[in-house]
CSV table of C-alpha atoms and ligand atoms in Angstrom, one decimal:
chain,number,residue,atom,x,y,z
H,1,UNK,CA,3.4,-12.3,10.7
H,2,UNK,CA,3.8,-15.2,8.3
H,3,UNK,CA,4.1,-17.7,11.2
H,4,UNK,CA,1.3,-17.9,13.5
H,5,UNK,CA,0.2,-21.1,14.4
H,6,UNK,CA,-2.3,-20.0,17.0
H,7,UNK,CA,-3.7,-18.3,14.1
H,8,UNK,CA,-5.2,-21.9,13.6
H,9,UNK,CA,-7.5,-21.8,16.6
H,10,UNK,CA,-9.0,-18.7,15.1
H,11,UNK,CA,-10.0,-19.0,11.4
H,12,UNK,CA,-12.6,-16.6,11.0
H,13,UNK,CA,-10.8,-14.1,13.1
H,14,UNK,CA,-12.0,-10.7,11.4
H,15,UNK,CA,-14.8,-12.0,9.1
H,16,UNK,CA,-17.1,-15.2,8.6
H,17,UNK,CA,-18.2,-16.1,5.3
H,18,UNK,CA,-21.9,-16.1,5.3
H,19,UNK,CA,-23.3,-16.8,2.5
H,20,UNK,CA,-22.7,-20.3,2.3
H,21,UNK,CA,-25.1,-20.6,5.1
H,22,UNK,CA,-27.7,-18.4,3.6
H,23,UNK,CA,-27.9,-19.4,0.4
H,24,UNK,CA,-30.9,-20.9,0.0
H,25,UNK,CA,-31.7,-21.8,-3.6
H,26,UNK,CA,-33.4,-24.9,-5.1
H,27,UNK,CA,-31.0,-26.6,-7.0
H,28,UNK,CA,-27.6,-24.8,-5.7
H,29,UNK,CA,-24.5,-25.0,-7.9
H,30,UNK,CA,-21.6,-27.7,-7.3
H,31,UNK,CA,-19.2,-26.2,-3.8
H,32,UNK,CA,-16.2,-27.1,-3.5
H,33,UNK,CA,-15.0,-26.0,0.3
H,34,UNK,CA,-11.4,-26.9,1.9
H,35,UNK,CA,-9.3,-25.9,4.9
H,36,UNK,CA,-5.7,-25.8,4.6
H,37,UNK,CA,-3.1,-24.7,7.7
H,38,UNK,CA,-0.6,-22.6,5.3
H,39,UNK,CA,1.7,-19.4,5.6
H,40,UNK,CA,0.6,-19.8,9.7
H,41,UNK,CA,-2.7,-19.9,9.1
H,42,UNK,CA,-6.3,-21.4,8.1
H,43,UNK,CA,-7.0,-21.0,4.5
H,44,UNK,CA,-10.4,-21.6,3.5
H,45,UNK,CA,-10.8,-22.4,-0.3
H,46,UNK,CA,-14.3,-22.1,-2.0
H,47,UNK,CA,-15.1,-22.4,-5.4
H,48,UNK,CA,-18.4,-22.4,-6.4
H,49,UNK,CA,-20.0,-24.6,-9.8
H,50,UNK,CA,-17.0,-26.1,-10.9
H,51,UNK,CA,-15.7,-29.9,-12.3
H,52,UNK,CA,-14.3,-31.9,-9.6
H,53,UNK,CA,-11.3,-32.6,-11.8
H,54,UNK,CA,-10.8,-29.1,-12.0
H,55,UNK,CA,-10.8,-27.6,-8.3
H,56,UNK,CA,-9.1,-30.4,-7.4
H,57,UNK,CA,-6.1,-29.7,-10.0
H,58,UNK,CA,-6.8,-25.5,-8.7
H,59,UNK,CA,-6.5,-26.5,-5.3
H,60,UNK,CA,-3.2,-28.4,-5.5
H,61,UNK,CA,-1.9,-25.8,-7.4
H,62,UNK,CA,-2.9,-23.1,-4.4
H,63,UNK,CA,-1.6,-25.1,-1.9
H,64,UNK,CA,2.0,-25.1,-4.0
H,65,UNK,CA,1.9,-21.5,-3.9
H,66,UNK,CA,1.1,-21.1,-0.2
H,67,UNK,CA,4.0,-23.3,0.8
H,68,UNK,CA,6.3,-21.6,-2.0
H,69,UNK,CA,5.2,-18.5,-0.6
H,70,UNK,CA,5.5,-19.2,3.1
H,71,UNK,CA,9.0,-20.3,2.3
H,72,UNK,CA,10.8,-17.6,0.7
H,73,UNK,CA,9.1,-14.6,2.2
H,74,UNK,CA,8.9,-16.0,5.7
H,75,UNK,CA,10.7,-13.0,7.7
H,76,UNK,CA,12.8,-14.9,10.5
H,77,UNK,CA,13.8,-18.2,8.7
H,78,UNK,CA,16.9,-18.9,6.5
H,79,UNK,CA,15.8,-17.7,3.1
H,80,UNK,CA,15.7,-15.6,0.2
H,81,UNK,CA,14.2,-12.8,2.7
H,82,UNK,CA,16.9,-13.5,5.2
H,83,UNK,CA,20.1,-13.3,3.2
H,84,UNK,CA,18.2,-9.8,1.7
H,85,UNK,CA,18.1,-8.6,5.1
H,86,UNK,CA,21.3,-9.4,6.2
H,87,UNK,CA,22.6,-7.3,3.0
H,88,UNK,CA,20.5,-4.3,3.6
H,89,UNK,CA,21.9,-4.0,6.9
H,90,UNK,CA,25.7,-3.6,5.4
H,91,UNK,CA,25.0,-0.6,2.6
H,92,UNK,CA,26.4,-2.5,0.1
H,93,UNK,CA,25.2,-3.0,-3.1
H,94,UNK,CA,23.9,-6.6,-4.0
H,95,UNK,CA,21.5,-8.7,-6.3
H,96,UNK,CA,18.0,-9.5,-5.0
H,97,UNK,CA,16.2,-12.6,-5.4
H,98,UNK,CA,13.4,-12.0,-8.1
H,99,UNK,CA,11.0,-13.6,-5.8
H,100,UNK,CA,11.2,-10.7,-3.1
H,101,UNK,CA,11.3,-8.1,-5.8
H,102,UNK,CA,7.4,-8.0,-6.2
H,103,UNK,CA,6.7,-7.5,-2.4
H,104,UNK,CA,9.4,-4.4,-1.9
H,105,UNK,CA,8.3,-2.9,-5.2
H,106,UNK,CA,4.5,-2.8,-3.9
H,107,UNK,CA,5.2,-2.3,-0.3
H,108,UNK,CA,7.4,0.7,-0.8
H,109,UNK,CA,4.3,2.2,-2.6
H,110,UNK,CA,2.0,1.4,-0.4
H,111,UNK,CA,4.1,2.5,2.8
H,112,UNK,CA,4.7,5.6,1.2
H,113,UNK,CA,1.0,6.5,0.5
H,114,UNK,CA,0.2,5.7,4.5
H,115,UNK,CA,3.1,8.7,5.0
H,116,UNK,CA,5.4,5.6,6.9
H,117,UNK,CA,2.5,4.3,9.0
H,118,UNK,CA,2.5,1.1,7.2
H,119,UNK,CA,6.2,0.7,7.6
H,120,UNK,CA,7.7,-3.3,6.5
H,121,UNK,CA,11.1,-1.8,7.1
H,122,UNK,CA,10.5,-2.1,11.1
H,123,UNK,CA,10.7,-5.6,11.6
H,124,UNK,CA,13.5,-5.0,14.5
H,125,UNK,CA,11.2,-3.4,16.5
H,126,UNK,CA,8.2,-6.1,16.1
H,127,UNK,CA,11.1,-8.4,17.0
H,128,UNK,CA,12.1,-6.2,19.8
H,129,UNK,CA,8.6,-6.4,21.6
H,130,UNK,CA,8.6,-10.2,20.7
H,131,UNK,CA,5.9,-10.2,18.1
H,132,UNK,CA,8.1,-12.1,15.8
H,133,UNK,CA,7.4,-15.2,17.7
H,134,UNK,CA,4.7,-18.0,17.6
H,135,UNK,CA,4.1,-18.2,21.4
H,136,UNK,CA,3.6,-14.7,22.9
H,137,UNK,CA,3.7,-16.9,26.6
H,138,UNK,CA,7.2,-16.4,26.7
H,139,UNK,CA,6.7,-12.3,26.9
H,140,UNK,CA,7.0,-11.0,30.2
H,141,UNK,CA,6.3,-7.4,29.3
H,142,UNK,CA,7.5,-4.7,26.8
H,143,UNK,CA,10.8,-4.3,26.3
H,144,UNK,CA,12.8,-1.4,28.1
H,145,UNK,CA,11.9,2.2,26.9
H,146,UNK,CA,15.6,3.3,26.4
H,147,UNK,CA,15.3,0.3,23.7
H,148,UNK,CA,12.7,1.5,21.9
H,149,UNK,CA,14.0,5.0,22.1
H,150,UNK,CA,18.0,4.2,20.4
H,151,UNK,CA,15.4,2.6,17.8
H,152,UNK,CA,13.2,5.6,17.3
H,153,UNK,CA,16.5,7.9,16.6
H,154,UNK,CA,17.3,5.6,13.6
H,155,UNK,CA,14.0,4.5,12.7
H,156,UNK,CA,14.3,3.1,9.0
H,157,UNK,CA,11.9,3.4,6.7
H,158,UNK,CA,11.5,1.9,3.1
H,159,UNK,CA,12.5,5.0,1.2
H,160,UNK,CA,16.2,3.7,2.8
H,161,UNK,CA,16.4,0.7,-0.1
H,162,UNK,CA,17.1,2.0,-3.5
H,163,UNK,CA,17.0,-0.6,-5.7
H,164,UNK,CA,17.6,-0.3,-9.6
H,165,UNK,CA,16.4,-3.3,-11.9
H,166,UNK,CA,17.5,-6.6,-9.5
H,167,UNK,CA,20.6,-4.2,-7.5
H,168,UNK,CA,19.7,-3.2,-4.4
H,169,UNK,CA,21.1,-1.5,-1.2
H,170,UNK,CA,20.5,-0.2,2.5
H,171,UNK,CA,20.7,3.1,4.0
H,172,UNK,CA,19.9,2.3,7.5
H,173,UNK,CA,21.9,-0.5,9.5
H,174,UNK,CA,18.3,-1.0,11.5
H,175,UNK,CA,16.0,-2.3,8.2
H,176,UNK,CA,14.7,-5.5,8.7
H,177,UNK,CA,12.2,-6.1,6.2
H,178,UNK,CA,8.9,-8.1,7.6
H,179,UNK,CA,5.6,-8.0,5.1
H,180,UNK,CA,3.5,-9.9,8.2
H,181,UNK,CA,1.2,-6.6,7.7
H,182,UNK,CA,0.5,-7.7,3.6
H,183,UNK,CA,2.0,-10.5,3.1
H,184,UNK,CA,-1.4,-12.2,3.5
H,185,UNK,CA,-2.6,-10.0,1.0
H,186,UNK,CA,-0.2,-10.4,-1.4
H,187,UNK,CA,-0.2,-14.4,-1.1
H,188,UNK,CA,-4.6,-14.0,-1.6
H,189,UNK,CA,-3.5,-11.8,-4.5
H,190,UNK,CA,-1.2,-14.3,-6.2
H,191,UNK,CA,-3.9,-17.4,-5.7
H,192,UNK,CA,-7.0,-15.6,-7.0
H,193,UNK,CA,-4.8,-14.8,-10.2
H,194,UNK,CA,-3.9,-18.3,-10.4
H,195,UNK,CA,-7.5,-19.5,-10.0
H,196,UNK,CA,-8.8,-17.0,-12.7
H,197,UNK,CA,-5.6,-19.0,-14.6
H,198,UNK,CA,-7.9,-22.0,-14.5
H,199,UNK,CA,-10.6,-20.7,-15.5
H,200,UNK,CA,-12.5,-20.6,-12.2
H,201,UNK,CA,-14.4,-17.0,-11.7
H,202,UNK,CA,-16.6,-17.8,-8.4
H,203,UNK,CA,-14.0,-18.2,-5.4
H,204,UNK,CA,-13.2,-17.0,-1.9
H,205,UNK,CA,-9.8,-17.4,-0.6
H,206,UNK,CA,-9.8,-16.9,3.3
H,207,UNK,CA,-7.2,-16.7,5.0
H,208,UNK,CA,-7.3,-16.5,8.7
H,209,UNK,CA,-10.7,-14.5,8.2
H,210,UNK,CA,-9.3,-11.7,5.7
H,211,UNK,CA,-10.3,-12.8,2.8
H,212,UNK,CA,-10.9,-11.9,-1.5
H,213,UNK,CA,-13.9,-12.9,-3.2
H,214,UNK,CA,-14.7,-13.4,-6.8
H,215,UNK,CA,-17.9,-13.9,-8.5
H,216,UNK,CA,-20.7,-14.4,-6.9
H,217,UNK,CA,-22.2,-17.4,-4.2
H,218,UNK,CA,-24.2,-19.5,-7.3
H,219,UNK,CA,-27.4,-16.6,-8.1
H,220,UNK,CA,-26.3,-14.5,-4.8
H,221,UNK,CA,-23.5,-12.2,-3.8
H,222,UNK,CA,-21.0,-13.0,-1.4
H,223,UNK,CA,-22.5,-12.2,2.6
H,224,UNK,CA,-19.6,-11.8,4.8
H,225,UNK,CA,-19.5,-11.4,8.8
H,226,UNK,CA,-17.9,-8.9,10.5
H,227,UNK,CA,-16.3,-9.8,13.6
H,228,UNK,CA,-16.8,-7.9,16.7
H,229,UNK,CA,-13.8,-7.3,18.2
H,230,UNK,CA,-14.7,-7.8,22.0
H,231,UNK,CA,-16.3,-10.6,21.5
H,232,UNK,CA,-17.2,-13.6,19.6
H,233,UNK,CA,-20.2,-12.5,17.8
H,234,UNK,CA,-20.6,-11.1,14.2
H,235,UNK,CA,-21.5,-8.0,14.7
H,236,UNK,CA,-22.5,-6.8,11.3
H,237,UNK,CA,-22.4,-7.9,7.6
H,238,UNK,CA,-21.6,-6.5,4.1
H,239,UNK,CA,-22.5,-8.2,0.9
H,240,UNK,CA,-20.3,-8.3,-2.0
H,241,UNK,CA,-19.7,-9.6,-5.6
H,242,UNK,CA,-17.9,-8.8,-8.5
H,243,UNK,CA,-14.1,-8.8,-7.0
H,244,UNK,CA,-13.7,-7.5,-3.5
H,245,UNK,CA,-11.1,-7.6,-0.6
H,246,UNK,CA,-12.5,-7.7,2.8
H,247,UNK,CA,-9.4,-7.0,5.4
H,248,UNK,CA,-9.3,-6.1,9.1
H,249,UNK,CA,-6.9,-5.3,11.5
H,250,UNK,CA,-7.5,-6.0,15.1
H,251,UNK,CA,-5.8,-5.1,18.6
H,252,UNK,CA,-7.3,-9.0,19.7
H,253,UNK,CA,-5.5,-10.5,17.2
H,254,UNK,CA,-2.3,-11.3,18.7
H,255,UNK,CA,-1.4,-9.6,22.3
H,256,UNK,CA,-0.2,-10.0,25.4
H,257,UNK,CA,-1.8,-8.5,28.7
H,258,UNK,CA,1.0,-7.2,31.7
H,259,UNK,CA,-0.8,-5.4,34.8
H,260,UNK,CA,-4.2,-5.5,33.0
H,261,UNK,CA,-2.5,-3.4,29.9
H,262,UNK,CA,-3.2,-5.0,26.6
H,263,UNK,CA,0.5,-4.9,24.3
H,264,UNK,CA,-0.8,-6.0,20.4
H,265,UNK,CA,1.3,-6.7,17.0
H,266,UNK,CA,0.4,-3.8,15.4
H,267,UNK,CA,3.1,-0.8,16.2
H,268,UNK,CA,2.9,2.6,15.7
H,269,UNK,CA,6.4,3.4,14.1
H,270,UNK,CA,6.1,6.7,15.9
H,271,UNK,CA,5.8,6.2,18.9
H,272,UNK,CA,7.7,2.9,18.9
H,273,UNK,CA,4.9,1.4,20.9
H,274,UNK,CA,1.4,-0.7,19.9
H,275,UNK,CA,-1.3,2.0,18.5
H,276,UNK,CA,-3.7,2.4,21.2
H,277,UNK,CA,-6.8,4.4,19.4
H,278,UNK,CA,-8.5,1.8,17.6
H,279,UNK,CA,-9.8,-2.5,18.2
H,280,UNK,CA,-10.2,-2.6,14.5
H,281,UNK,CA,-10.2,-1.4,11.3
H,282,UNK,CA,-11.7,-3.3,8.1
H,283,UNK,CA,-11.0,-1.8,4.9
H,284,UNK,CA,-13.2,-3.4,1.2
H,285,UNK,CA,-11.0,-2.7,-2.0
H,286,UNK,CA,-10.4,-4.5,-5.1
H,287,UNK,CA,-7.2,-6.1,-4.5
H,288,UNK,CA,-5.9,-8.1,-1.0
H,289,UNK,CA,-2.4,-6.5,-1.0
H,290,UNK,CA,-3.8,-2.8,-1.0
H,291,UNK,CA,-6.8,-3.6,1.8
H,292,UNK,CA,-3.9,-5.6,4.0
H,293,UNK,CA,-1.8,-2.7,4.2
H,294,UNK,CA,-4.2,-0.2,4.5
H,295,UNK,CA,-6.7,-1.9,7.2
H,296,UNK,CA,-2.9,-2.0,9.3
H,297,UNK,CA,-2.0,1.8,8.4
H,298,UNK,CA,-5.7,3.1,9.3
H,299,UNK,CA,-5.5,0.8,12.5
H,300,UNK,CA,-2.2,3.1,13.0
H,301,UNK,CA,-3.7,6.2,12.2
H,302,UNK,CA,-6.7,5.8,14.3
H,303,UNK,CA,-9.7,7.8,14.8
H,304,UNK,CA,-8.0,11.2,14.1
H,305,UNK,CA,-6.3,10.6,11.2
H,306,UNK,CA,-8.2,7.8,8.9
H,307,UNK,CA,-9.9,9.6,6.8
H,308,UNK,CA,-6.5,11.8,5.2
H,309,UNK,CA,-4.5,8.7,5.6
H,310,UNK,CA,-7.5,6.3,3.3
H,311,UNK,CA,-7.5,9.2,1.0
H,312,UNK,CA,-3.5,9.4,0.1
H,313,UNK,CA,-4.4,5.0,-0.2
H,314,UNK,CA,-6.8,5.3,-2.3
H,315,UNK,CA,-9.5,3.4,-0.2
H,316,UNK,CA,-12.6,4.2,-0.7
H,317,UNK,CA,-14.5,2.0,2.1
H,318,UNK,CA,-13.7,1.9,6.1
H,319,UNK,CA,-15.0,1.0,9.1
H,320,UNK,CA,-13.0,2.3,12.7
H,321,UNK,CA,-13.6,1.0,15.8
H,322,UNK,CA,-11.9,3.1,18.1
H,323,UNK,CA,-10.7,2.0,21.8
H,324,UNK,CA,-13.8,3.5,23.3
H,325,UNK,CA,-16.0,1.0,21.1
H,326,UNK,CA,-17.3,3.9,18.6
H,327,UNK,CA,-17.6,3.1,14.8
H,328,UNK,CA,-16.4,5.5,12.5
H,329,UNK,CA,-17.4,5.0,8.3
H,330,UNK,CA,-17.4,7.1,5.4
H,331,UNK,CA,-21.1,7.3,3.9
H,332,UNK,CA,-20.1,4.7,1.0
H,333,UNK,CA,-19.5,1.8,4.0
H,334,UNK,CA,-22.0,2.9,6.3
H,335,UNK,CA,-24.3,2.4,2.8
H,336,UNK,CA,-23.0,-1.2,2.6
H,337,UNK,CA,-22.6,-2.3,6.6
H,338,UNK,CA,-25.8,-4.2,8.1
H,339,UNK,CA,-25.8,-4.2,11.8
H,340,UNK,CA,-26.7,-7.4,13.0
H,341,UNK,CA,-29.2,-6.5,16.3
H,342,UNK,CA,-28.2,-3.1,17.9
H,343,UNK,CA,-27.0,-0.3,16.4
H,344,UNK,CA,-23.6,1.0,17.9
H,345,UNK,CA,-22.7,4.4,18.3
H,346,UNK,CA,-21.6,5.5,14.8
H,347,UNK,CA,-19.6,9.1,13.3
H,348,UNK,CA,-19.9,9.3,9.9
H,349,UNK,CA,-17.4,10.9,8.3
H,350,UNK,CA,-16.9,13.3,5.2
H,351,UNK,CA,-17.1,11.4,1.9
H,352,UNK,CA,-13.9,9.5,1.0
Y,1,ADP,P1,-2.9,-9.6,10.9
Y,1,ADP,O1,-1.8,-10.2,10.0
Y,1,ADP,O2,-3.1,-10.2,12.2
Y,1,ADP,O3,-4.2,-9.5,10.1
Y,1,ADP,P2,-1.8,-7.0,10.3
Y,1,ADP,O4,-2.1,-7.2,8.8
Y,1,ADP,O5,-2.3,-5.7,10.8
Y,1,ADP,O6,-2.5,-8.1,11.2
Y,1,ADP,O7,-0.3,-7.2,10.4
Y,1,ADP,C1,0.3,-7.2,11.7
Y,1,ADP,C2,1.8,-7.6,11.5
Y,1,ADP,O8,2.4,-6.6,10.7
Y,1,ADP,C3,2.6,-7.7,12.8
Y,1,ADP,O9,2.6,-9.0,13.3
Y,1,ADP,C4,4.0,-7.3,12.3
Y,1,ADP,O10,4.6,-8.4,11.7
Y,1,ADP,C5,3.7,-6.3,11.2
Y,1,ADP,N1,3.7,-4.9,11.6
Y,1,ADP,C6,3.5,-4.4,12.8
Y,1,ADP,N2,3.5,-3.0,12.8
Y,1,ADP,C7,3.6,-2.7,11.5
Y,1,ADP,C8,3.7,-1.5,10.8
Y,1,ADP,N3,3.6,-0.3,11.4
Y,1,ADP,N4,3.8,-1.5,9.4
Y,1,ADP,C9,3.9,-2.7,8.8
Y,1,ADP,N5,3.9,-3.9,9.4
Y,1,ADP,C10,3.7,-3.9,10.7
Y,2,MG,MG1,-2.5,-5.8,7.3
């Protein structure tokens, strides 16, 4: 969700950037290191050995296209989003805003590889259970069962908007488009390309702890913390350099608890109801959008049906932690993951 501003009491909500703290060389390069509330979240900037002038002039640029961003693909505000969604819903043909174009283009891909788990159409039903507010207070408890069940029989999906060039129609009265499961992505997509525009080709962008980083920490590579998801603590760590995308999807990321039951953002469009096999997921891959979508699809598919589901998304790196607290990897992540003090109780799966 594009809004979130509790999402500001919890920047490093999937991952902590460690290297920053471990880098220990003698003379380390210039760091440039701000915190921005943007898109209903912290965004961390870091730019390592650059001018002043530079990252300063980078930074301002960023923080254009965050509130650009934020603004036209927020999904419940009056905007280019909106007046898209109110069209889809008719079946008429209409021309689409240029800005929105990227994000259905890449999401109907992406959605279609996680065979509909990863589904941006559904933003009804997210609304429906109340997700598509800030404040989850003002939930009392899921919404009535005959609800989600008139939903279910029409559920739409993106393969019901055909667009040609900038035309574009509906085939189900029930889209509602929301990209709050990759618009993050997309938005750290569009800002490294931007940076690498100003020549600057050692980075992080973090945003609300899922994060893409470019280059390396000064002589080092990149150490990021993995979050564990019942508890405070990072749990384990992966190093990375080069260009990486570190992504996770968790069940404590927003919820609400009725009668001890624990009802998250992230819905199974199935079942019509929150996906209740996994506490995270966190999926490495090159670019943001891709290990957005899929960290929220694999969350979906759970521990049963990750491995096919990575494979049809081209991901070649996952870690699982399903419900009972069990970590699931392919051999290329377990090769990469450091566990931090105990080991947990891992199944490794078949190569990816
Ligand atoms: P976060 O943004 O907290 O890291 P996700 O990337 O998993 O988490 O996105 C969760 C958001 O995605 C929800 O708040 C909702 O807006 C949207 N969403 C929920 N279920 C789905 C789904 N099955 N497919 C696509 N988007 C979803
Ligand atoms: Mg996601």
């Amino acid at each position: 969700m594009i809004a979130r501003f509790t999402d500001c009491l919890r920047l490093f909500s999937g991952v902590f950037i460690l290297s920053l703290v471990l880098a220990g060389c003698s003379e380390p390069p210039r760091e440039f290191n701000e915190t921005v509330f943007t898109m209903g979240t912290l965004v961390e900037v870091t730019i390592i050995g650059e001018e002043e002038a530079l990252t300063d002039r980078a930074y301002a640029a960023i923080l254009d296209d965050f509130s650009y961003m934020h603004n036209t693909w927020h999904p419940w505000q009056r905007n280019a989003l909106a007046r898209i969604n109110s069209l889809l819903k008719t079946g008429a043909p209409f021309s689409l805003a240029p800005s929105i174009l990227p994000l259905i283009e890449r999401s109907k891909q992406l959605s279609g590889q996680s065979n509909g788990l990863f589904n941006p159409a559904i933003g009804g039903l997210v609304k429906l259970w109340g997700f598509h507010q800030d404040d989850l207070e003002e939930i009392f408890g899921p919404p009535e069962p005959a609800a989600i069940g008139a939903f279910l029989q029409d559920m739409p999906q993106m393969s019901d908007i055909d667009f040609k060039n900038l035309t574009m129609h509906g085939r189900n009265p029930n889209i509602h488009l929301d990209f709050g499961g990759f618009a993050k992505g997309m938005a750290v997509d569009n800002t490294i390309a931007h940076l690498r525009e100003f020549g600057i080709n050692n980075a992080i962008i973090n945003a609300g702890g899922d994060l893409r980083a470019i280059g390396q920490n000064g002589s080092r590579p990149w150490r990021i913390g993995i979050r564990d998801p019942r508890g405070e603590d990072v749990f384990a760590s992966i190093e990375i350099s080069g260009d990486e995308s570190v992504f996770t999807s968790g069940d404590y990321e927003r919820y609400f608890t009725v009668d001890n039951k624990r009802y998250h953002h992230i819905i199974d469009p199935r079942t019509g109801y929150p996906a209740d096999q996994t506490r995270s997921v966190t999926v490495l891959h090159s670019d943001a959008a891709t290990a957005d979508a899929a960290a929220t699809a694999l969350f979906i598919a759970g521990p049963q049906q990750w491995h096919s589901i990575a494979r049809t998304m081209g991901i070649k790196f996952v870690m699982l932690i399903d419900k009972a607290g069990k970590v699931h990897m392919n051999p290329a992540m377990a090769k990469r993951i450091e566990f931090n003090n105990r080991r947990p109780d891992i199944s490794l799966s078949k190569p990816l």
